[in-house]
């Protein structure tokens, strides 16, 4: 299967290129690589809309366009069999993702998405992981802001901890120091679909709430809840719950599990937002804790999202603190330019797809950290304007 894939006409197909985020991924590939990089194509339900997007983003006029629809399995099979990698932005994945994933796995085609829908991800792991291993398809869920900066940030901190202390840090804190960006209609729709699924199948709630919901067969030690404001004496700051923590922590623990627990089987990890010291920091933390970011009546609709100006003026700054049993610590920072959910995420997904082209890992449903690790860090540093660095 691996040898046969090398002869396929395309390296990467962007499925969902007419959607808000898919268009950004295609635009990034067109601007960053043009016709000099990977052989890529745009895919979606409508040939005419694909052509409109191709022209609007100034992609080459001869950029291949592929008609494929989640409701037409034959079209998905044809798409998957033409390419080495599919990157898909078509969500909610629990509504539209399985047919695409199944087609890629059957064809031995690598797959990357932006999914943060942890219940669906666990269902897909249970259903398709063995088949992906058989066909050699490498599947990288959560290849955007959730959860690449966090997954790779912990990976790189632990590498430094081993180099400095001779052992990994058994306790790591992920702390968002700053972030500016907006949500899209797709993100809001994914949350609503997840809540609907849990309402229909309440037995799936443990997968949603447990930090080990994506590590079937392994349950680690109790993890911090991170669900209310608190003061961190070591950092001198109040902290607020972080909306992405429920997916990021699961992916960090899944990477640790897939790599054979290099962080240790007693590894403890959580994420929160730093809001500063004193009464003001406390007030900000309490405001964040009681103000939903999405799931409100004024949520954007599918196809809507941050403007170009908002995307370009966005940023994120995440600190990771590793604590050793003897009290020593190590600090590691991950900083990204552009709106985290869209401006930076579109670059992360595209670079994940490109990194998969030279990936030597075996097939299976994994994470960016477990599949690509430092090779993806290198690509993101070089091409996506994301900084990874020790801070002390």
mmCIF file of C-alpha atoms in Angstrom:
data_model
loop_
_atom_site.group_PDB
_atom_site.id
_atom_site.type_symbol
_atom_site.label_atom_id
_atom_site.label_comp_id
_atom_site.label_asym_id
_atom_site.label_seq_id
_atom_site.Cartn_x
_atom_site.Cartn_y
_atom_site.Cartn_z
ATOM 1 C CA UNK A 1 0.000 0.000 0.000
ATOM 2 C CA UNK A 2 2.813 2.442 0.857
ATOM 3 C CA UNK A 3 4.519 1.930 -2.500
ATOM 4 C CA UNK A 4 1.255 2.248 -4.383
ATOM 5 C CA UNK A 5 0.473 5.576 -2.704
ATOM 6 C CA UNK A 6 3.631 7.164 -4.110
ATOM 7 C CA UNK A 7 2.212 6.783 -7.621
ATOM 8 C CA UNK A 8 -1.018 8.665 -6.899
ATOM 9 C CA UNK A 9 -1.608 11.922 -8.801
ATOM 10 C CA UNK A 10 -1.900 14.114 -5.690
ATOM 11 C CA UNK A 11 0.055 14.504 -2.484
ATOM 12 C CA UNK A 12 -2.650 16.409 -0.588
ATOM 13 C CA UNK A 13 -6.351 17.004 -1.131
ATOM 14 C CA UNK A 14 -8.079 19.739 0.889
ATOM 15 C CA UNK A 15 -11.593 18.401 1.472
ATOM 16 C CA UNK A 16 -14.069 21.136 2.376
ATOM 17 C CA UNK A 17 -12.206 23.834 0.462
ATOM 18 C CA UNK A 18 -15.353 25.919 -0.027
ATOM 19 C CA UNK A 19 -15.980 26.173 3.742
ATOM 20 C CA UNK A 20 -14.627 28.919 5.974
ATOM 21 C CA UNK A 21 -11.589 27.062 7.303
ATOM 22 C CA UNK A 22 -11.029 24.874 4.252
ATOM 23 C CA UNK A 23 -10.715 27.968 2.119
ATOM 24 C CA UNK A 24 -8.006 29.300 4.460
ATOM 25 C CA UNK A 25 -6.082 26.019 4.197
ATOM 26 C CA UNK A 26 -6.238 26.121 0.393
ATOM 27 C CA UNK A 27 -5.222 29.775 0.381
ATOM 28 C CA UNK A 28 -2.219 29.018 2.565
ATOM 29 C CA UNK A 29 -1.066 26.215 0.271
ATOM 30 C CA UNK A 30 -1.505 28.448 -2.772
ATOM 31 C CA UNK A 31 0.455 31.336 -1.277
ATOM 32 C CA UNK A 32 3.141 29.376 0.558
ATOM 33 C CA UNK A 33 3.822 26.686 -2.014
ATOM 34 C CA UNK A 34 2.025 27.498 -5.274
ATOM 35 C CA UNK A 35 3.016 24.862 -7.818
ATOM 36 C CA UNK A 36 6.535 24.411 -6.421
ATOM 37 C CA UNK A 37 5.602 22.321 -3.407
ATOM 38 C CA UNK A 38 3.335 19.326 -2.895
ATOM 39 C CA UNK A 39 0.875 18.379 -5.623
ATOM 40 C CA UNK A 40 -2.417 19.466 -4.114
ATOM 41 C CA UNK A 41 -6.060 19.671 -5.088
ATOM 42 C CA UNK A 42 -9.269 21.197 -3.734
ATOM 43 C CA UNK A 43 -12.328 19.051 -3.021
ATOM 44 C CA UNK A 44 -15.932 19.790 -2.121
ATOM 45 C CA UNK A 45 -19.543 19.223 -3.097
ATOM 46 C CA UNK A 46 -19.779 21.774 -5.912
ATOM 47 C CA UNK A 47 -17.403 22.178 -8.848
ATOM 48 C CA UNK A 48 -18.635 25.713 -9.503
ATOM 49 C CA UNK A 49 -18.097 26.813 -5.901
ATOM 50 C CA UNK A 50 -14.649 25.218 -5.879
ATOM 51 C CA UNK A 51 -13.775 27.222 -9.001
ATOM 52 C CA UNK A 52 -15.039 30.415 -7.351
ATOM 53 C CA UNK A 53 -12.873 29.816 -4.295
ATOM 54 C CA UNK A 54 -9.849 28.898 -6.434
ATOM 55 C CA UNK A 55 -10.135 32.224 -8.244
ATOM 56 C CA UNK A 56 -10.891 34.217 -5.078
ATOM 57 C CA UNK A 57 -7.762 32.959 -3.305
ATOM 58 C CA UNK A 58 -5.576 33.436 -6.394
ATOM 59 C CA UNK A 59 -4.712 29.762 -6.629
ATOM 60 C CA UNK A 60 -3.243 28.666 -9.980
ATOM 61 C CA UNK A 61 -5.943 28.332 -12.636
ATOM 62 C CA UNK A 62 -4.954 24.727 -13.188
ATOM 63 C CA UNK A 63 -5.407 23.761 -9.525
ATOM 64 C CA UNK A 64 -7.276 20.429 -9.708
ATOM 65 C CA UNK A 65 -10.865 20.423 -8.430
ATOM 66 C CA UNK A 66 -12.484 17.233 -7.126
ATOM 67 C CA UNK A 67 -16.213 16.841 -6.515
ATOM 68 C CA UNK A 68 -16.741 14.767 -3.364
ATOM 69 C CA UNK A 69 -19.650 14.642 -0.952
ATOM 70 C CA UNK A 70 -19.983 13.001 2.469
ATOM 71 C CA UNK A 71 -23.379 11.719 1.305
ATOM 72 C CA UNK A 72 -21.844 9.943 -1.702
ATOM 73 C CA UNK A 73 -19.446 7.214 -0.513
ATOM 74 C CA UNK A 74 -18.272 6.412 -4.049
ATOM 75 C CA UNK A 75 -17.087 9.997 -4.516
ATOM 76 C CA UNK A 76 -15.141 9.842 -1.249
ATOM 77 C CA UNK A 77 -13.507 6.573 -2.260
ATOM 78 C CA UNK A 78 -12.485 8.079 -5.588
ATOM 79 C CA UNK A 79 -11.030 11.111 -3.795
ATOM 80 C CA UNK A 80 -9.111 9.046 -1.242
ATOM 81 C CA UNK A 81 -7.644 6.755 -3.887
ATOM 82 C CA UNK A 82 -6.186 9.719 -5.818
ATOM 83 C CA UNK A 83 -4.086 11.186 -3.044
ATOM 84 C CA UNK A 84 -1.529 10.346 -0.390
ATOM 85 C CA UNK A 85 -3.098 12.639 2.237
ATOM 86 C CA UNK A 86 -6.567 14.098 2.820
ATOM 87 C CA UNK A 87 -6.878 17.111 5.110
ATOM 88 C CA UNK A 88 -10.508 17.724 5.967
ATOM 89 C CA UNK A 89 -12.242 20.678 7.549
ATOM 90 C CA UNK A 90 -15.791 19.381 7.039
ATOM 91 C CA UNK A 91 -17.513 19.321 10.393
ATOM 92 C CA UNK A 92 -19.163 18.728 12.691
ATOM 93 C CA UNK A 93 -17.177 15.539 12.278
ATOM 94 C CA UNK A 94 -19.731 13.493 14.191
ATOM 95 C CA UNK A 95 -22.228 14.407 11.477
ATOM 96 C CA UNK A 96 -20.037 14.345 8.367
ATOM 97 C CA UNK A 97 -16.661 12.920 9.321
ATOM 98 C CA UNK A 98 -16.995 9.137 9.457
ATOM 99 C CA UNK A 99 -17.554 8.487 5.720
ATOM 100 C CA UNK A 100 -14.424 10.498 4.855
ATOM 101 C CA UNK A 101 -12.353 8.797 7.544
ATOM 102 C CA UNK A 102 -13.569 5.348 6.494
ATOM 103 C CA UNK A 103 -12.766 6.019 2.827
ATOM 104 C CA UNK A 104 -9.242 7.174 3.687
ATOM 105 C CA UNK A 105 -8.542 4.200 5.929
ATOM 106 C CA UNK A 106 -9.839 1.730 3.348
ATOM 107 C CA UNK A 107 -7.564 3.307 0.720
ATOM 108 C CA UNK A 108 -4.539 3.437 3.019
ATOM 109 C CA UNK A 109 -4.594 7.228 2.690
ATOM 110 C CA UNK A 110 -3.249 9.450 5.449
ATOM 111 C CA UNK A 111 -5.806 11.753 7.060
ATOM 112 C CA UNK A 112 -5.678 14.917 9.173
ATOM 113 C CA UNK A 113 -8.512 17.003 10.566
ATOM 114 C CA UNK A 114 -9.318 19.753 13.066
ATOM 115 C CA UNK A 115 -11.591 17.664 15.251
ATOM 116 C CA UNK A 116 -12.038 18.552 18.890
ATOM 117 C CA UNK A 117 -15.144 16.363 19.252
ATOM 118 C CA UNK A 118 -13.750 13.958 21.811
ATOM 119 C CA UNK A 119 -16.705 11.551 21.960
ATOM 120 C CA UNK A 120 -16.646 11.046 18.177
ATOM 121 C CA UNK A 121 -12.880 10.654 18.252
ATOM 122 C CA UNK A 122 -13.119 7.880 20.839
ATOM 123 C CA UNK A 123 -15.831 6.155 18.810
ATOM 124 C CA UNK A 124 -13.617 6.270 15.727
ATOM 125 C CA UNK A 125 -10.587 4.960 17.633
ATOM 126 C CA UNK A 126 -12.586 1.983 18.845
ATOM 127 C CA UNK A 127 -14.108 1.313 15.432
ATOM 128 C CA UNK A 128 -11.260 1.976 12.980
ATOM 129 C CA UNK A 129 -7.863 1.911 14.683
ATOM 130 C CA UNK A 130 -7.188 -1.748 13.923
ATOM 131 C CA UNK A 131 -8.159 -1.292 10.265
ATOM 132 C CA UNK A 132 -5.945 1.795 9.945
ATOM 133 C CA UNK A 133 -3.036 -0.228 11.270
ATOM 134 C CA UNK A 134 -3.778 -2.936 8.708
ATOM 135 C CA UNK A 135 -3.953 -0.596 5.691
ATOM 136 C CA UNK A 136 -1.144 1.720 6.847
ATOM 137 C CA UNK A 137 -3.315 4.847 6.981
ATOM 138 C CA UNK A 138 -1.941 7.374 9.490
ATOM 139 C CA UNK A 139 -4.783 9.356 11.071
ATOM 140 C CA UNK A 140 -4.014 12.629 12.852
ATOM 141 C CA UNK A 141 -7.019 14.047 14.678
ATOM 142 C CA UNK A 142 -6.937 17.532 16.274
ATOM 143 C CA UNK A 143 -4.340 19.007 13.910
ATOM 144 C CA UNK A 144 -5.077 22.656 14.680
ATOM 145 C CA UNK A 145 -5.110 24.936 17.722
ATOM 146 C CA UNK A 146 -6.760 22.024 19.419
ATOM 147 C CA UNK A 147 -4.392 20.448 20.077
ATOM 148 C CA UNK A 148 -1.049 21.015 18.329
ATOM 149 C CA UNK A 149 0.456 23.843 20.471
ATOM 150 C CA UNK A 150 -0.380 21.900 23.640
ATOM 151 C CA UNK A 151 0.441 18.400 22.407
ATOM 152 C CA UNK A 152 3.780 19.503 20.956
ATOM 153 C CA UNK A 153 4.472 21.982 23.768
ATOM 154 C CA UNK A 154 4.385 19.184 26.345
ATOM 155 C CA UNK A 155 6.413 16.926 24.053
ATOM 156 C CA UNK A 156 9.165 19.533 23.723
ATOM 157 C CA UNK A 157 9.135 20.432 27.423
ATOM 158 C CA UNK A 158 9.621 16.772 28.312
ATOM 159 C CA UNK A 159 12.522 16.485 25.895
ATOM 160 C CA UNK A 160 14.189 19.417 27.663
ATOM 161 C CA UNK A 161 13.364 17.988 31.090
ATOM 162 C CA UNK A 162 15.076 14.700 30.227
ATOM 163 C CA UNK A 163 18.110 16.569 28.852
ATOM 164 C CA UNK A 164 18.347 18.816 31.907
ATOM 165 C CA UNK A 165 17.221 16.581 34.762
ATOM 166 C CA UNK A 166 17.641 13.072 33.368
ATOM 167 C CA UNK A 167 13.926 12.302 33.722
ATOM 168 C CA UNK A 168 10.569 13.609 32.461
ATOM 169 C CA UNK A 169 8.480 15.928 34.575
ATOM 170 C CA UNK A 170 5.657 14.022 36.290
ATOM 171 C CA UNK A 171 3.633 17.249 36.654
ATOM 172 C CA UNK A 172 3.148 19.773 33.845
ATOM 173 C CA UNK A 173 0.951 22.848 33.850
ATOM 174 C CA UNK A 174 -0.251 24.340 30.561
ATOM 175 C CA UNK A 175 -1.090 27.998 31.071
ATOM 176 C CA UNK A 176 -2.475 30.393 28.452
ATOM 177 C CA UNK A 177 -0.773 33.744 29.049
ATOM 178 C CA UNK A 178 -2.513 35.545 26.212
ATOM 179 C CA UNK A 179 -4.812 34.849 23.294
ATOM 180 C CA UNK A 180 -6.772 36.898 20.781
ATOM 181 C CA UNK A 181 -9.108 35.370 18.229
ATOM 182 C CA UNK A 182 -12.695 34.604 17.308
ATOM 183 C CA UNK A 183 -14.885 31.552 16.840
ATOM 184 C CA UNK A 184 -16.454 30.354 13.595
ATOM 185 C CA UNK A 185 -19.880 28.910 12.957
ATOM 186 C CA UNK A 186 -18.315 25.497 12.522
ATOM 187 C CA UNK A 187 -16.949 25.502 16.068
ATOM 188 C CA UNK A 188 -20.330 26.445 17.484
ATOM 189 C CA UNK A 189 -22.051 23.759 15.400
ATOM 190 C CA UNK A 190 -19.609 21.118 16.668
ATOM 191 C CA UNK A 191 -20.387 21.991 20.287
ATOM 192 C CA UNK A 192 -24.127 21.772 19.653
ATOM 193 C CA UNK A 193 -23.744 18.407 17.904
ATOM 194 C CA UNK A 194 -21.680 17.045 20.795
ATOM 195 C CA UNK A 195 -24.263 18.126 23.368
ATOM 196 C CA UNK A 196 -27.020 16.549 21.270
ATOM 197 C CA UNK A 197 -25.091 13.261 21.109
ATOM 198 C CA UNK A 198 -24.553 13.206 24.873
ATOM 199 C CA UNK A 199 -28.227 13.925 25.430
ATOM 200 C CA UNK A 200 -29.122 10.918 23.284
ATOM 201 C CA UNK A 201 -26.407 8.636 24.666
ATOM 202 C CA UNK A 202 -25.620 9.655 28.278
ATOM 203 C CA UNK A 203 -23.442 6.552 28.684
ATOM 204 C CA UNK A 204 -20.818 8.379 26.584
ATOM 205 C CA UNK A 205 -20.418 11.191 29.131
ATOM 206 C CA UNK A 206 -17.387 9.561 30.848
ATOM 207 C CA UNK A 207 -15.474 9.791 27.550
ATOM 208 C CA UNK A 208 -16.261 13.506 27.539
ATOM 209 C CA UNK A 209 -15.262 14.207 31.131
ATOM 210 C CA UNK A 210 -12.288 11.907 31.776
ATOM 211 C CA UNK A 211 -8.793 13.123 30.910
ATOM 212 C CA UNK A 212 -8.165 9.533 29.764
ATOM 213 C CA UNK A 213 -11.161 9.353 27.447
ATOM 214 C CA UNK A 214 -8.831 8.804 24.467
ATOM 215 C CA UNK A 215 -6.583 6.199 26.092
ATOM 216 C CA UNK A 216 -8.716 3.037 26.000
ATOM 217 C CA UNK A 217 -7.262 0.419 28.302
ATOM 218 C CA UNK A 218 -5.315 2.910 30.424
ATOM 219 C CA UNK A 219 -6.468 5.078 33.315
ATOM 220 C CA UNK A 220 -3.837 7.264 34.939
ATOM 221 C CA UNK A 221 -3.844 9.105 38.264
ATOM 222 C CA UNK A 222 -6.465 11.712 39.232
ATOM 223 C CA UNK A 223 -6.067 14.949 37.300
ATOM 224 C CA UNK A 224 -6.839 18.539 38.372
ATOM 225 C CA UNK A 225 -10.410 19.532 37.525
ATOM 226 C CA UNK A 226 -9.527 23.028 36.307
ATOM 227 C CA UNK A 227 -13.200 23.966 36.372
ATOM 228 C CA UNK A 228 -13.150 27.000 38.667
ATOM 229 C CA UNK A 229 -10.967 30.037 39.387
ATOM 230 C CA UNK A 230 -7.950 29.458 41.594
ATOM 231 C CA UNK A 231 -4.762 31.191 42.669
ATOM 232 C CA UNK A 232 -1.403 29.649 41.775
ATOM 233 C CA UNK A 233 1.209 30.616 44.348
ATOM 234 C CA UNK A 234 4.152 29.430 42.229
ATOM 235 C CA UNK A 235 3.100 31.549 39.230
ATOM 236 C CA UNK A 236 1.755 34.474 41.278
ATOM 237 C CA UNK A 237 -1.449 34.657 39.278
ATOM 238 C CA UNK A 238 -5.120 33.865 39.338
ATOM 239 C CA UNK A 239 -6.244 31.224 36.851
ATOM 240 C CA UNK A 240 -9.501 30.617 35.008
ATOM 241 C CA UNK A 241 -10.893 27.520 33.287
ATOM 242 C CA UNK A 242 -9.753 27.109 29.665
ATOM 243 C CA UNK A 243 -12.430 25.993 27.205
ATOM 244 C CA UNK A 244 -10.018 23.875 25.135
ATOM 245 C CA UNK A 245 -8.621 21.972 28.110
ATOM 246 C CA UNK A 246 -11.135 19.142 27.898
ATOM 247 C CA UNK A 247 -9.834 18.113 24.464
ATOM 248 C CA UNK A 248 -6.188 19.152 24.786
ATOM 249 C CA UNK A 249 -5.582 17.180 27.970
ATOM 250 C CA UNK A 250 -7.013 14.055 26.336
ATOM 251 C CA UNK A 251 -4.706 14.409 23.345
ATOM 252 C CA UNK A 252 -1.650 15.002 25.540
ATOM 253 C CA UNK A 253 -2.398 11.834 27.487
ATOM 254 C CA UNK A 254 -3.059 9.928 24.238
ATOM 255 C CA UNK A 255 0.330 10.967 22.862
ATOM 256 C CA UNK A 256 1.971 9.790 26.077
ATOM 257 C CA UNK A 257 0.142 6.458 25.821
ATOM 258 C CA UNK A 258 0.910 5.902 22.119
ATOM 259 C CA UNK A 259 4.620 6.652 22.607
ATOM 260 C CA UNK A 260 4.891 4.130 25.443
ATOM 261 C CA UNK A 261 4.475 6.579 28.361
ATOM 262 C CA UNK A 262 7.723 8.560 28.026
ATOM 263 C CA UNK A 263 6.167 11.126 30.407
ATOM 264 C CA UNK A 264 5.507 8.328 32.913
ATOM 265 C CA UNK A 265 2.350 6.422 33.803
ATOM 266 C CA UNK A 266 1.811 8.762 36.766
ATOM 267 C CA UNK A 267 1.845 11.886 34.574
ATOM 268 C CA UNK A 268 -0.422 14.757 35.684
ATOM 269 C CA UNK A 269 -1.366 17.580 33.318
ATOM 270 C CA UNK A 270 -3.884 20.406 33.267
ATOM 271 C CA UNK A 271 -4.567 23.678 31.442
ATOM 272 C CA UNK A 272 -5.882 27.036 32.587
ATOM 273 C CA UNK A 273 -5.782 30.719 31.623
ATOM 274 C CA UNK A 274 -3.568 33.100 33.623
ATOM 275 C CA UNK A 275 -5.440 36.291 34.529
ATOM 276 C CA UNK A 276 -2.949 38.114 36.741
ATOM 277 C CA UNK A 277 -2.509 38.832 40.462
ATOM 278 C CA UNK A 278 -4.627 40.662 42.977
ATOM 279 C CA UNK A 279 -8.288 41.585 42.965
ATOM 280 C CA UNK A 280 -8.266 42.424 39.271
ATOM 281 C CA UNK A 281 -6.849 39.033 38.339
ATOM 282 C CA UNK A 282 -9.463 37.356 40.504
ATOM 283 C CA UNK A 283 -12.280 39.364 38.926
ATOM 284 C CA UNK A 284 -11.113 38.503 35.411
ATOM 285 C CA UNK A 285 -10.865 34.810 36.310
ATOM 286 C CA UNK A 286 -14.376 34.833 37.743
ATOM 287 C CA UNK A 287 -15.704 36.610 34.640
ATOM 288 C CA UNK A 288 -14.140 34.035 32.305
ATOM 289 C CA UNK A 289 -15.483 31.190 34.434
ATOM 290 C CA UNK A 290 -19.063 32.473 34.183
ATOM 291 C CA UNK A 291 -19.097 33.755 30.578
ATOM 292 C CA UNK A 292 -19.475 31.120 27.837
ATOM 293 C CA UNK A 293 -17.308 31.684 24.748
ATOM 294 C CA UNK A 294 -19.616 29.687 22.478
ATOM 295 C CA UNK A 295 -23.033 28.095 22.792
ATOM 296 C CA UNK A 296 -24.843 31.437 22.893
ATOM 297 C CA UNK A 297 -27.776 32.673 20.758
ATOM 298 C CA UNK A 298 -25.460 35.057 18.893
ATOM 299 C CA UNK A 299 -22.981 32.351 17.837
ATOM 300 C CA UNK A 300 -21.789 32.742 14.223
ATOM 301 C CA UNK A 301 -23.461 30.508 11.647
ATOM 302 C CA UNK A 302 -21.632 27.814 9.628
ATOM 303 C CA UNK A 303 -19.489 29.524 7.005
ATOM 304 C CA UNK A 304 -18.954 32.598 9.171
ATOM 305 C CA UNK A 305 -15.848 33.446 11.159
ATOM 306 C CA UNK A 306 -13.245 36.100 12.003
ATOM 307 C CA UNK A 307 -12.425 38.686 9.334
ATOM 308 C CA UNK A 308 -9.033 38.807 7.621
ATOM 309 C CA UNK A 309 -8.024 41.724 9.833
ATOM 310 C CA UNK A 310 -9.065 39.838 12.967
ATOM 311 C CA UNK A 311 -7.190 36.738 11.845
ATOM 312 C CA UNK A 312 -4.019 38.663 11.094
ATOM 313 C CA UNK A 313 -4.135 40.607 14.372
ATOM 314 C CA UNK A 314 -4.725 37.533 16.514
ATOM 315 C CA UNK A 315 -2.103 35.652 18.525
ATOM 316 C CA UNK A 316 -1.585 33.136 21.324
ATOM 317 C CA UNK A 317 1.038 32.660 24.010
ATOM 318 C CA UNK A 318 1.116 29.445 26.043
ATOM 319 C CA UNK A 319 3.455 28.653 28.936
ATOM 320 C CA UNK A 320 4.236 25.110 30.055
ATOM 321 C CA UNK A 321 5.722 24.584 33.503
ATOM 322 C CA UNK A 322 7.267 21.231 34.356
ATOM 323 C CA UNK A 323 7.669 20.468 38.059
ATOM 324 C CA UNK A 324 10.123 17.847 39.284
ATOM 325 C CA UNK A 325 9.682 15.889 42.545
ATOM 326 C CA UNK A 326 12.656 17.719 44.129
ATOM 327 C CA UNK A 327 11.156 21.150 43.457
ATOM 328 C CA UNK A 328 13.122 22.054 40.334
ATOM 329 C CA UNK A 329 11.118 23.452 37.441
ATOM 330 C CA UNK A 330 11.438 24.046 33.728
ATOM 331 C CA UNK A 331 9.479 26.540 31.644
ATOM 332 C CA UNK A 332 8.707 26.216 27.953
ATOM 333 C CA UNK A 333 6.797 28.622 25.709
ATOM 334 C CA UNK A 334 4.766 28.187 22.528
ATOM 335 C CA UNK A 335 3.794 31.419 20.778
ATOM 336 C CA UNK A 336 1.847 31.776 17.566
ATOM 337 C CA UNK A 337 1.132 34.678 15.290
ATOM 338 C CA UNK A 338 -2.385 35.055 13.839
ATOM 339 C CA UNK A 339 -5.805 34.182 15.190
ATOM 340 C CA UNK A 340 -5.363 30.781 16.886
ATOM 341 C CA UNK A 341 -8.489 29.055 15.623
ATOM 342 C CA UNK A 342 -8.278 30.042 11.965
ATOM 343 C CA UNK A 343 -5.277 32.108 10.887
ATOM 344 C CA UNK A 344 -2.840 29.807 12.687
ATOM 345 C CA UNK A 345 -4.935 26.645 12.537
ATOM 346 C CA UNK A 346 -5.107 26.698 8.732
ATOM 347 C CA UNK A 347 -1.308 26.746 8.634
ATOM 348 C CA UNK A 348 -1.039 23.981 11.227
ATOM 349 C CA UNK A 349 -3.382 21.675 9.323
ATOM 350 C CA UNK A 350 -1.630 22.275 6.002
ATOM 351 C CA UNK A 351 1.802 21.665 7.521
ATOM 352 C CA UNK A 352 0.524 18.508 9.229
ATOM 353 C CA UNK A 353 -0.559 17.247 5.823
ATOM 354 C CA UNK A 354 2.838 18.030 4.327
ATOM 355 C CA UNK A 355 4.663 16.434 7.269
ATOM 356 C CA UNK A 356 2.652 13.247 6.782
ATOM 357 C CA UNK A 357 4.156 12.919 3.299
ATOM 358 C CA UNK A 358 7.531 12.049 4.836
ATOM 359 C CA UNK A 359 6.228 10.342 7.975
ATOM 360 C CA UNK A 360 7.710 6.913 8.702
ATOM 361 C CA UNK A 361 5.248 5.934 11.442
ATOM 362 C CA UNK A 362 3.058 2.884 11.100
ATOM 363 C CA UNK A 363 -0.655 3.200 10.424
ATOM 364 C CA UNK A 364 -3.241 3.864 13.098
ATOM 365 C CA UNK A 365 -5.349 6.589 14.674
ATOM 366 C CA UNK A 366 -2.938 8.804 16.576
ATOM 367 C CA UNK A 367 -2.090 12.407 17.417
ATOM 368 C CA UNK A 368 0.237 14.962 15.791
ATOM 369 C CA UNK A 369 2.645 14.488 18.699
ATOM 370 C CA UNK A 370 2.789 10.711 18.407
ATOM 371 C CA UNK A 371 2.896 10.586 14.591
ATOM 372 C CA UNK A 372 5.063 13.567 13.719
ATOM 373 C CA UNK A 373 6.616 14.984 16.891
ATOM 374 C CA UNK A 374 9.699 17.116 16.354
ATOM 375 C CA UNK A 375 9.431 16.912 12.560
ATOM 376 C CA UNK A 376 6.175 18.867 12.788
ATOM 377 C CA UNK A 377 7.700 21.303 15.283
ATOM 378 C CA UNK A 378 10.419 22.023 12.732
ATOM 379 C CA UNK A 379 7.872 22.666 9.980
ATOM 380 C CA UNK A 380 5.775 24.951 12.171
ATOM 381 C CA UNK A 381 8.822 26.952 13.193
ATOM 382 C CA UNK A 382 9.993 27.301 9.600
ATOM 383 C CA UNK A 383 6.681 27.919 7.841
ATOM 384 C CA UNK A 384 3.813 28.723 10.231
ATOM 385 C CA UNK A 385 5.382 31.450 12.427
ATOM 386 C CA UNK A 386 5.015 29.416 15.623
ATOM 387 C CA UNK A 387 7.823 29.666 18.178
ATOM 388 C CA UNK A 388 8.825 26.808 20.502
ATOM 389 C CA UNK A 389 11.447 27.708 23.103
ATOM 390 C CA UNK A 390 12.767 27.047 26.606
ATOM 391 C CA UNK A 391 12.277 30.098 28.800
ATOM 392 C CA UNK A 392 14.609 29.562 31.725
#
